[in-house]
Amino acid sequence: FQNALSPPTIYLPPLSLQGCDPCSQTQRSKLQHRRARINQQINKEMRMRAGAENLFRATTNNKVKETVALELSFVNSNLQLLKEELEELNSNMEVYQTESEAINVPMIPLGLKETKEVDLTVPLKDVICEHYGEDSSLFEKEIKEFMELRQAMRTPSRNEAGLELLVEYYNQLYYLDQRFFPPHRTLGVHFHWYDSLTGVPSCQRALAFEKGSVLFNVGALYTQIGARQDRSATAGIDRAIDAFQRAAGAFNYLKENFSNAPSLDMSGPSLCMLVRLMIAQVQECVFERVTLTTQDTHFISQLQVAKEAARVRGRVCVCTMSQTLVKDYVPFSWASMVQVKAEHFRALSHYNAAVALCDHTQSIKEEDDEESAKALFQFHVSTPAGPPLSQVLRDPEDRRKLGKAHLRCAVIRHEEAMRVHGLCKILRKMDILQEVLSFMYKRSLDKYSEMDREDDFDETAEAPEIHSQTQHKPDITPPNFSTVPVTDIFQRLGPLSVFCARARWGPVRVVSLQRGDGSLGLTLRGDSPVLVAGVVPGGCAQEAGLREGDYIVAVDGEDFKWAKHGEVVHTLKSCSNRGVQLSIITLHTHDTQVGARVVVFVLGCVCVCVCYISMCVRALQRNHFICICS
Ligand SMILES: *[C@@H]1O[C@H](CO)[C@@H](O)[C@H](O)[C@H]1NC(C)=O
Ligand SMILES: *[C@@H]1O[C@H](CO)[C@@H](O)[C@H](O)[C@H]1NC(C)=O
């Protein structure tokens, strides 16, 4: 399960940050060495995976299958981890550049779903040959282009270009679907995809599975982009917010529009959990943004920071609730991380409340007294014990006491967060998280001892929870597929309106038109392809064998499938003296559909009649004439 949390852990410690120095040579060779080692490991894991997969397929024993699936999941997550490590190494210079001083709680990125190679060459050629009646060897370039696109999108780079690649492939799949996948039939190829979280393989013949998986990877890539942003400045935070919102949008789209996926990561409850997780991460970023931009130590703005933290905690808690639905499936490290974050942000909200209350040792300023009072009255979920809030506001000593109560809560929550963190082996390895937790804990402790007085004899009261409120409600940004416009790779097959997998047409007929005196005796309609809208009875078109509803696909052997109306008219006019050869096709999807409907209708009528007659017979036997009448 390490893959899920890998990016924060595998940032390598900078070997040297001194820039170009004599060491750089050895640095490079060190890098080379690491690269070679990782590649070796990858090869080893690949071999293990191939073996496990064969076993998985071959065995019929469920117990063995389960064990192998588990084994596979480990191998796959290892593999992904290694690949990411390799990628990280390859781009490590960049990583060093964005090393920032600020420490942030790491975000959870998702691993991409991996897929196996599929060779569509033969099935596509078959369809081109059988369905479209074209010479399939003429389409080798197109098929190769498509296969190369698929190959490329398996390993997208973790940036905008990678996203574009995925969306481009997704958009091409629309055309592929229209061209080669008739309804209720498949090409007989299997699409294999591995579960993002467990690595368990699943396969389906439906193209929808391929499409859904690509869309999942769009979402996953956004999570990785979001997680790797440098959130020490507002620009980086905004980019992270945008990325997580788009990730949520992709998962949401998947949830609503692709059901019955064979793998668990694309099931409704998992996607629901992922959407919530992304929303929680957006809210975290919003909190970071608010703390970063709230530089004034104004009473009201500090209360707002506390409310913002409470909001994050709320969002994170919703995640833990939805996680119980997919409990056995979600990696333990995620569950722990979410729990740690819930406690962490609860602590932060109490800490900020305490800072707001205690740092204003003087009386709250006269002019904004009323607003401060209002802010404080609406701050807590329930009224705190002790003196009334109006008195707390006026009296610094009372404020200190309430603040101390909040601090006590903060310290307890920090301790709880660190306890949960300590229970998870993978989280323990995450230095950044460890660092953040202990830093914040120490901050609260310091504040507490600063607050503490020797004459505080009475027990510190329990501080009530804090209302949550946010300045920015997270958005679920749906994917916008039109940002990457594509042209159909197989466009030479002809316009999609006619030349698609759904439609059926007869063989190409070639008719010779010879203009008699004046007109050709036909009217044309529409563009690409042009339709014969009517033929004049007894005209030369009718005699040549043209019928209403025929499509013109070529004129004198030249391809006219994409021709515009005017173009065809012009060509026919200009060469009518010497006669012209038209290649035409007739669609007959319509006829067969109508035929099928008539058959269904007649069968339906027969059924109804039989039922009615049998009812009548039974009624007659019982002398129920009224029943017959009715
Ligand atoms: C599902 O797909 C339709 C169109 O294909 C789209 O309008 C709708 O927004 C999608 N649902 C979500 C939640 O994005
Ligand atoms: C989607 O992207 C296109 C092209 O960039 C843009 O024109 C369009 O407004 C976008 N649609 C939405 C809903 O954002």
XYZ file of C-alpha atoms and ligand atoms in Angstrom:
658
model
C 0.000 0.000 0.000
C 2.953 2.234 0.001
C 2.218 3.627 -3.387
C -0.652 5.652 -2.041
C 1.502 7.774 0.132
C 4.731 7.574 -1.687
C 5.420 11.014 -3.137
C 5.971 12.734 0.205
C 8.185 9.932 1.446
C 10.393 9.552 -1.538
C 11.582 13.087 -1.923
C 15.196 12.302 -1.637
C 17.267 14.313 0.740
C 19.313 16.743 -1.299
C 22.692 15.258 -1.841
C 24.198 18.659 -1.942
C 22.639 22.043 -2.201
C 25.755 23.963 -2.980
C 25.055 24.312 -6.669
C 27.816 23.585 -9.148
C 30.755 22.328 -7.230
C 33.338 19.571 -7.622
C 30.949 17.206 -5.906
C 28.435 17.410 -8.728
C 30.324 14.821 -10.733
C 30.079 12.265 -7.998
C 26.487 13.263 -7.426
C 25.695 12.401 -10.978
C 27.370 9.035 -10.761
C 25.537 8.357 -7.542
C 22.303 9.121 -9.322
C 23.250 6.821 -12.162
C 23.953 4.102 -9.693
C 20.601 4.523 -8.014
C 18.835 4.553 -11.337
C 20.453 1.305 -12.391
C 19.542 -0.278 -9.085
C 15.916 0.800 -9.353
C 15.671 -0.477 -12.895
C 16.954 -3.841 -11.770
C 14.363 -3.968 -9.045
C 11.635 -3.003 -11.471
C 12.597 -5.850 -13.753
C 12.534 -8.274 -10.893
C 9.084 -7.155 -9.782
C 7.804 -7.351 -13.341
C 8.873 -10.972 -13.550
C 7.185 -11.696 -10.253
C 4.032 -10.023 -11.453
C 3.934 -12.035 -14.655
C 4.270 -15.246 -12.658
C 1.585 -14.273 -10.170
C -0.770 -13.276 -12.957
C -0.386 -16.595 -14.685
C -1.142 -18.340 -11.434
C -4.149 -16.090 -10.837
C -5.561 -16.991 -14.232
C -4.773 -20.659 -14.042
C -6.058 -21.488 -10.608
C -9.677 -22.287 -9.880
C -9.134 -22.626 -6.166
C -10.599 -19.536 -4.483
C -8.209 -19.624 -1.579
C -5.194 -19.679 -3.841
C -6.772 -16.950 -5.943
C -7.154 -14.741 -2.900
C -3.586 -15.276 -1.796
C -2.289 -14.571 -5.258
C -4.413 -11.429 -5.504
C -2.894 -10.193 -2.275
C 0.575 -11.019 -3.494
C -0.154 -9.207 -6.729
C -1.287 -6.145 -4.869
C 2.030 -5.972 -3.060
C 4.010 -6.496 -6.200
C 2.022 -3.847 -8.002
C 2.326 -1.271 -5.304
C 6.036 -1.952 -5.057
C 6.301 -1.560 -8.758
C 4.530 1.736 -8.742
C 6.635 2.957 -5.891
C 9.791 2.039 -7.765
C 8.583 3.701 -10.927
C 7.734 6.854 -9.073
C 11.066 6.776 -7.363
C 12.698 6.482 -10.737
C 10.692 9.365 -12.086
C 11.529 11.392 -9.043
C 15.193 10.661 -9.605
C 14.944 11.677 -13.200
C 13.449 15.002 -12.290
C 15.305 15.436 -9.056
C 16.924 18.736 -9.996
C 13.506 20.268 -10.044
C 12.710 18.734 -6.718
C 15.679 20.420 -5.166
C 14.556 23.758 -6.538
C 11.178 23.579 -4.901
C 12.477 22.493 -1.507
C 10.825 25.014 0.691
C 11.375 25.987 4.266
C 7.712 25.848 5.163
C 6.453 22.593 6.549
C 2.974 21.509 5.552
C 0.924 18.481 6.348
C 1.380 16.143 3.397
C -1.583 15.465 1.136
C -2.727 12.068 -0.055
C -2.054 11.472 -3.749
C -3.456 8.498 -5.648
C -1.461 6.081 -7.715
C -2.382 5.796 -11.381
C -4.153 2.718 -12.577
C -1.842 0.665 -14.684
C -2.862 -1.200 -17.774
C -1.545 -3.964 -19.940
C -0.731 -3.635 -23.559
C -3.597 -4.380 -25.921
C -3.072 -5.051 -29.574
C -6.040 -3.745 -31.481
C -4.424 -4.016 -34.899
C -6.100 -7.210 -36.028
C -9.594 -6.517 -34.670
C -9.590 -3.013 -36.143
C -8.412 -4.294 -39.500
C -11.159 -6.895 -39.476
C -13.810 -4.273 -38.912
C -12.367 -1.964 -41.563
C -12.417 -4.829 -43.990
C -15.740 -6.424 -43.125
C -17.870 -3.554 -41.985
C -16.506 -0.667 -44.004
C -15.532 -2.707 -47.037
C -12.219 -0.871 -47.278
C -8.761 -2.223 -47.851
C -7.440 -2.484 -44.307
C -3.814 -2.189 -45.348
C -4.533 1.423 -46.283
C -5.297 2.186 -42.646
C -2.102 0.905 -41.091
C -0.893 4.424 -40.380
C -4.063 5.282 -38.496
C -4.031 2.096 -36.468
C -0.392 2.639 -35.576
C -1.106 6.207 -34.515
C -3.895 5.050 -32.247
C -1.808 2.290 -30.695
C 1.024 4.726 -30.083
C -1.337 7.129 -28.371
C -2.517 4.338 -26.106
C 1.047 3.370 -25.343
C 1.969 6.958 -24.504
C -0.954 7.559 -22.179
C 0.072 4.617 -20.014
C 2.874 6.690 -18.550
C 1.772 10.301 -18.552
C 4.122 12.863 -17.118
C 2.971 14.412 -13.891
C 2.058 17.798 -15.241
C -0.317 19.617 -17.565
C 1.103 17.778 -20.589
C 0.332 14.426 -18.988
C -3.239 15.501 -18.375
C -3.620 16.629 -21.951
C -2.383 13.288 -23.161
C -4.951 11.434 -21.072
C -7.814 13.660 -22.185
C -6.709 13.365 -25.789
C -6.863 9.589 -25.555
C -10.205 9.794 -23.768
C -11.607 11.924 -26.580
C -10.254 9.537 -29.207
C -12.024 6.694 -27.441
C -15.305 8.400 -28.248
C -14.544 8.088 -31.943
C -13.213 4.565 -31.564
C -16.440 3.613 -29.850
C -18.555 5.105 -32.608
C -16.492 3.579 -35.376
C -15.722 0.112 -34.131
C -18.029 -0.870 -31.300
C -21.568 -1.543 -32.438
C -24.131 -1.554 -29.643
C -24.351 -4.913 -27.865
C -21.203 -6.210 -29.485
C -17.515 -6.007 -28.677
C -14.330 -6.481 -30.591
C -13.392 -9.500 -28.558
C -10.380 -7.789 -26.993
C -9.964 -7.533 -23.257
C -8.934 -4.336 -21.543
C -6.852 -5.059 -18.466
C -6.508 -2.487 -15.722
C -5.082 -2.816 -12.249
C -6.838 -1.474 -9.210
C -5.266 1.809 -8.148
C -5.181 0.981 -4.459
C -4.687 -2.763 -4.326
C -3.223 -3.598 -7.719
C -5.724 -6.412 -8.248
C -6.202 -6.896 -11.994
C -9.593 -6.766 -13.634
C -10.562 -6.970 -17.230
C -13.574 -6.293 -19.373
C -14.361 -6.274 -23.034
C -16.452 -3.114 -22.856
C -14.739 0.022 -24.057
C -16.482 1.867 -21.243
C -14.058 0.233 -18.823
C -11.151 1.649 -20.760
C -12.765 5.077 -20.826
C -13.591 5.004 -17.134
C -10.088 3.920 -16.222
C -8.549 6.732 -18.237
C -10.849 9.176 -16.520
C -9.827 7.733 -13.175
C -6.218 8.383 -14.110
C -7.093 11.973 -14.967
C -8.380 12.345 -11.417
C -5.400 10.511 -9.949
C -2.960 12.648 -11.884
C -4.646 15.767 -10.544
C -4.180 14.468 -7.001
C -0.480 13.968 -7.679
C -0.145 17.417 -9.167
C -2.011 18.876 -6.206
C 0.124 17.022 -3.692
C 3.400 18.112 -5.186
C 2.666 21.842 -5.189
C 4.819 23.979 -2.986
C 2.249 25.313 -0.570
C 4.471 27.844 1.165
C 3.044 30.674 -0.959
C -0.495 31.519 -1.984
C 0.134 30.837 -5.673
C 1.118 27.241 -4.917
C -1.825 26.810 -2.580
C -4.198 28.063 -5.262
C -2.771 25.588 -7.749
C -3.204 22.793 -5.224
C -6.813 23.850 -4.553
C -7.547 23.872 -8.263
C -5.971 20.454 -8.776
C -7.850 18.808 -5.911
C -11.133 20.334 -7.040
C -10.595 18.946 -10.516
C -9.680 15.569 -9.080
C -12.952 15.592 -7.146
C -14.759 16.553 -10.358
C -13.240 13.663 -12.299
C -14.152 11.117 -9.619
C -17.639 12.557 -9.342
C -18.141 12.338 -13.092
C -16.994 8.747 -12.980
C -19.369 7.959 -10.138
C -22.388 9.338 -11.973
C -21.627 8.241 -15.492
C -19.809 4.920 -15.251
C -21.450 2.335 -13.084
C -20.768 -1.379 -12.708
C -17.024 -1.097 -13.149
C -15.375 -4.417 -12.370
C -12.684 -2.988 -10.107
C -13.207 -1.783 -6.567
C -11.490 1.573 -6.983
C -14.182 2.580 -9.461
C -17.146 1.372 -7.411
C -19.678 3.887 -6.134
C -18.652 3.862 -2.451
C -14.942 4.170 -3.255
C -15.494 7.056 -5.628
C -17.724 8.720 -3.089
C -14.946 8.394 -0.531
C -12.393 9.767 -2.981
C -14.543 12.795 -3.777
C -14.890 13.525 -0.068
C -11.206 13.022 0.515
C -10.378 15.502 -2.228
C -12.844 18.020 -0.849
C -11.219 17.653 2.562
C -7.821 18.311 1.015
C -9.163 21.413 -0.705
C -10.422 22.585 2.660
C -6.990 21.970 4.153
C -5.422 24.119 1.479
C -7.997 26.810 2.135
C -7.011 26.749 5.790
C -3.357 27.092 4.880
C -4.227 29.996 2.644
C -6.179 31.732 5.378
C -3.376 31.301 7.926
C -0.890 32.582 5.399
C -2.883 35.675 4.498
C -4.091 36.469 8.012
C -1.073 38.345 9.201
C -2.886 40.770 11.487
C -3.346 39.698 15.038
C -6.834 41.053 15.131
C -9.185 39.328 17.541
C -11.921 38.639 14.986
C -9.609 37.375 12.265
C -7.960 34.993 14.681
C -11.323 33.613 15.664
C -11.958 33.092 11.974
C -8.785 31.067 11.572
C -9.987 28.848 14.392
C -13.348 28.379 12.669
C -11.594 27.558 9.430
C -9.615 24.824 11.180
C -12.847 23.468 12.635
C -14.224 23.357 9.115
C -11.320 21.231 7.902
C -11.854 18.897 10.796
C -15.525 18.550 9.823
C -14.641 17.697 6.245
C -12.035 15.191 7.307
C -14.485 13.542 9.690
C -16.980 13.069 6.852
C -14.230 11.131 5.112
C -13.752 8.792 8.022
C -17.491 8.140 7.999
C -17.581 7.214 4.335
C -14.481 5.161 4.852
C -16.315 2.760 7.084
C -18.263 1.731 3.968
C -15.094 0.721 2.162
C -13.186 -0.178 5.262
C -11.559 -3.387 4.178
C -10.395 -1.789 1.033
C -8.896 1.561 1.961
C -5.199 1.325 2.823
C -4.577 1.401 6.544
C -2.167 4.275 6.105
C -4.899 6.425 4.577
C -7.337 5.668 7.343
C -4.682 6.549 9.898
C -3.678 9.673 8.047
C -7.281 10.866 7.933
C -7.667 10.198 11.627
C -4.434 12.017 12.400
C -5.615 14.984 10.373
C -8.976 15.106 12.109
C -7.249 15.340 15.493
C -4.616 17.711 14.176
C -7.104 20.243 12.874
C -9.233 19.952 15.961
C -6.142 20.855 17.938
C -5.384 23.752 15.617
C -8.844 25.213 16.008
C -8.478 25.166 19.793
C -4.996 26.587 19.578
C -6.113 29.495 17.423
C -9.034 30.150 19.726
C -6.615 30.317 22.620
C -4.316 32.687 20.757
C -7.230 34.958 19.934
C -8.386 35.027 23.533
C -5.044 35.335 25.264
C -2.989 37.533 23.000
C -5.246 40.503 23.523
C -4.201 41.200 27.035
C -5.524 44.730 26.942
C -9.228 45.294 26.854
C -10.696 44.753 23.358
C -10.732 48.075 21.555
C -13.781 50.229 22.105
C -14.750 50.861 18.493
C -15.046 47.224 17.456
C -16.306 45.996 20.774
C -19.697 45.175 19.351
C -18.356 43.172 16.452
C -15.948 41.315 18.672
C -18.798 40.465 21.014
C -20.841 39.161 18.117
C -17.926 37.081 16.832
C -17.334 35.580 20.255
C -21.017 34.836 20.901
C -21.233 32.863 17.670
C -17.935 31.141 18.169
C -18.745 28.139 20.306
C -21.063 25.258 19.627
C -22.265 25.419 23.230
C -21.829 28.135 25.852
C -18.593 27.648 27.777
C -18.759 27.143 31.512
C -17.691 30.024 33.705
C -18.477 33.718 33.572
C -20.800 35.047 30.822
C -19.106 35.840 27.523
C -19.798 39.556 27.760
C -17.682 39.612 30.891
C -15.024 37.412 29.296
C -14.732 39.943 26.537
C -14.067 42.791 28.908
C -11.875 41.044 31.430
C -8.393 39.917 30.270
C -8.098 37.523 33.182
C -11.325 35.717 32.245
C -10.171 35.565 28.659
C -6.921 34.025 29.749
C -8.795 31.339 31.635
C -11.024 30.454 28.702
C -8.009 30.536 26.416
C -6.186 28.187 28.711
C -9.109 25.778 28.584
C -8.848 25.805 24.798
C -5.115 25.259 24.963
C -5.590 22.274 27.181
C -7.919 20.789 24.572
C -5.371 21.567 21.889
C -2.592 19.788 23.760
C -4.772 16.726 24.344
C -5.747 16.578 20.667
C -2.145 16.963 19.548
C -1.193 14.078 21.766
C -3.989 11.993 20.310
C -2.854 12.807 16.773
C 0.671 11.737 17.613
C -0.574 8.549 19.224
C -2.557 7.543 16.109
C 0.376 8.506 13.960
C 2.640 6.253 15.979
C 0.366 3.257 15.378
C 0.902 3.226 11.634
C 4.216 1.994 10.350
C 3.988 3.760 7.008
C 3.058 7.085 8.577
C 5.925 6.794 11.024
C 8.242 6.793 8.071
C 6.876 10.102 6.839
C 9.283 12.594 8.277
C 7.321 15.610 7.146
C 4.186 14.577 8.958
C 6.175 13.702 12.051
C 7.828 17.078 11.938
C 4.581 18.999 11.552
C 2.895 17.146 14.376
C 5.680 17.624 16.880
C 6.236 21.230 15.861
C 2.595 22.102 16.440
C 2.502 20.129 19.665
C 5.478 21.986 20.998
C 3.934 25.285 19.982
C 0.809 24.512 21.981
C 2.818 23.323 24.962
C 4.941 26.481 24.972
C 1.865 28.603 24.802
C 0.341 26.635 27.631
C 3.282 27.125 29.938
C 3.316 30.790 29.024
C -0.373 30.978 29.985
C -0.001 29.007 33.154
C 0.200 30.937 36.443
C 1.257 29.633 39.757
C -1.891 30.909 41.388
C -4.175 28.937 39.021
C -5.628 26.704 41.648
C -8.994 25.861 40.202
C -9.264 23.073 37.680
C -9.224 24.252 34.049
C -12.680 23.807 32.596
C -13.408 21.840 29.439
C -13.596 24.173 26.404
C -16.578 23.682 24.110
C -16.131 22.787 20.443
C -15.857 25.558 17.881
C -18.312 26.370 15.116
C -16.967 25.670 11.677
C -17.001 28.252 8.937
C -15.058 28.803 5.769
C -14.207 31.640 3.423
C -14.082 29.362 0.426
C -16.505 26.538 -0.163
C -14.770 23.794 -2.154
C -16.035 23.315 -5.653
C -16.337 20.067 -7.543
C -14.971 21.098 -10.926
C -16.279 18.723 -13.595
C -13.801 17.679 -16.261
C -13.846 19.811 -19.394
C -13.052 17.509 -22.267
C -13.220 20.246 -24.862
C -9.978 21.774 -23.595
C -8.155 19.211 -25.711
C -9.790 19.224 -29.129
C -8.972 16.159 -31.196
C -9.665 15.083 -34.726
C -10.841 11.576 -35.303
C -7.835 9.428 -36.202
C -10.006 7.288 -38.462
C -11.600 10.169 -40.237
C -10.708 8.760 -43.646
C -13.393 6.144 -43.105
C -15.908 8.874 -43.798
C -18.294 11.115 -41.886
C -19.388 9.592 -38.618
C -23.076 10.314 -39.271
C -23.128 7.498 -41.823
C -19.869 5.582 -41.469
C -20.208 4.278 -37.978
C -20.475 0.908 -36.315
C -24.225 1.206 -35.811
C -25.100 1.713 -39.460
C -25.273 -0.981 -42.115
C -25.115 -0.450 -45.792
C -24.988 -2.517 -48.931
C -22.005 -2.848 -51.229
C -20.854 0.189 -53.185
C -22.692 0.465 -56.485
C -21.213 2.378 -59.386
C -23.673 4.065 -61.710
C -22.964 5.955 -64.862
C -24.841 9.165 -65.434
C -25.124 10.523 -68.948
C -26.834 13.827 -69.240
C -29.542 13.654 -71.831
C -31.029 16.994 -72.677
C -30.611 19.364 -69.820
C -30.996 17.989 -66.294
C -29.552 14.894 -64.648
C -32.893 14.323 -63.047
C -31.865 14.283 -59.400
C -31.849 16.582 -56.403
C -29.143 16.524 -53.728
C -29.264 17.411 -50.078
C -26.884 17.833 -47.161
C -23.102 17.763 -46.740
C -20.543 15.079 -46.052
C -21.832 12.774 -47.396
C -24.271 14.220 -49.898
C -27.632 12.517 -50.047
C -29.781 11.929 -53.114
C -32.965 13.626 -51.963
C -35.046 12.678 -54.963
C -34.934 11.428 -58.518
C -37.177 12.644 -61.322
C -39.349 9.768 -62.556
C -38.171 8.741 -65.977
C -35.112 11.017 -65.648
C -31.678 9.820 -66.513
C -30.705 9.354 -62.861
C -33.539 6.950 -62.281
C -32.663 5.053 -65.382
C -29.072 4.709 -64.230
C -30.328 3.096 -61.034
C -30.100 5.936 -58.513
C -32.673 5.907 -55.762
C -33.826 8.364 -53.200
C -31.798 7.996 -50.000
C -28.568 6.909 -51.672
C -25.338 8.480 -50.472
C -22.693 9.623 -52.925
C -19.295 8.341 -51.725
C -17.174 8.904 -54.826
C -17.332 10.668 -58.162
C -15.237 9.292 -61.002
C -13.294 7.216 -58.518
C -12.383 10.208 -56.371
C -13.375 10.017 -52.704
C -16.357 12.275 -52.038
C -17.398 11.075 -48.598
C -16.458 14.361 -46.979
C -17.548 16.531 -49.921
C -19.803 19.506 -49.385
C -23.066 19.951 -51.220
C -21.781 22.721 -53.457
C -18.707 20.738 -54.395
C -20.745 17.779 -55.631
C -23.153 19.986 -57.539
C -20.232 21.791 -59.148
C -18.507 18.544 -60.149
C -21.668 17.054 -61.603
C -22.349 20.197 -63.577
C -18.856 20.584 -64.952
C -18.423 17.076 -66.236
C -21.911 16.263 -67.313
C -21.067 16.451 -70.982
C -18.905 13.393 -70.991
C -20.950 11.558 -68.404
C -19.913 10.801 -64.831
C -19.459 7.726 -62.675
C -21.055 7.904 -59.231
C -20.223 5.470 -56.450
C -23.172 5.191 -54.130
C -24.258 3.256 -51.087
C -27.665 2.639 -49.592
C -28.100 2.469 -45.851
C -30.365 -0.217 -44.596
C -30.178 0.129 -40.878
C -33.500 1.796 -41.031
C -35.283 -0.995 -42.843
C -34.053 -3.686 -40.547
C -34.959 -1.634 -37.521
C -38.446 -1.026 -38.805
C -38.707 -4.703 -39.700
C -37.685 -5.716 -36.222
C -40.212 -3.353 -34.702
C -43.007 -4.737 -36.857
C -42.145 -8.263 -35.780
C -42.144 -7.270 -32.104
C -45.449 -5.456 -32.523
C -47.143 -8.404 -34.226
C -45.842 -10.813 -31.589
C -47.140 -8.484 -28.890
C -50.588 -8.395 -30.488
C -50.694 -12.158 -30.736
C -49.806 -12.503 -27.062
C -52.538 -10.090 -25.999
C -55.119 -11.905 -28.131
C -54.175 -15.303 -26.741
C -54.459 -14.006 -23.196
C -57.830 -12.466 -23.884
C -59.229 -15.585 -25.526
C -58.114 -17.802 -22.686
C -59.736 -15.409 -20.208
C -62.975 -15.516 -22.174
C -62.982 -19.274 -22.293
C -62.491 -19.471 -18.564
C -65.251 -16.920 -17.957
C -67.622 -18.798 -20.256
C -67.040 -21.956 -18.292
C -68.218 -20.122 -15.209
C -71.045 -18.285 -16.989
C -69.589 -14.889 -16.316
C -70.883 -13.032 -19.355
C -70.297 -9.646 -17.874
C -66.647 -10.403 -17.721
C -66.560 -11.101 -21.440
C -68.323 -7.861 -22.173
C -65.840 -5.922 -20.138
C -22.403 12.821 -16.591
O -22.350 12.996 -17.992
C -23.146 14.044 -18.510
C -23.014 14.085 -20.001
O -22.364 13.002 -20.513
C -22.732 15.373 -17.910
O -23.550 16.406 -18.379
C -22.828 15.292 -16.417
O -22.359 16.471 -15.852
C -22.005 14.121 -15.906
N -22.119 14.022 -14.479
C -21.243 14.598 -13.657
C -21.500 14.447 -12.225
O -20.285 15.210 -14.049
C -14.092 24.160 -21.628
O -12.940 24.503 -22.350
C -13.206 25.264 -23.532
C -11.914 25.432 -24.294
O -10.867 25.762 -23.466
C -13.837 26.592 -23.145
O -14.119 27.344 -24.286
C -15.115 26.304 -22.385
O -15.680 27.507 -21.933
C -14.846 25.395 -21.193
N -16.104 25.033 -20.595
C -16.353 25.152 -19.308
C -17.684 24.716 -18.838
O -15.523 25.603 -18.554
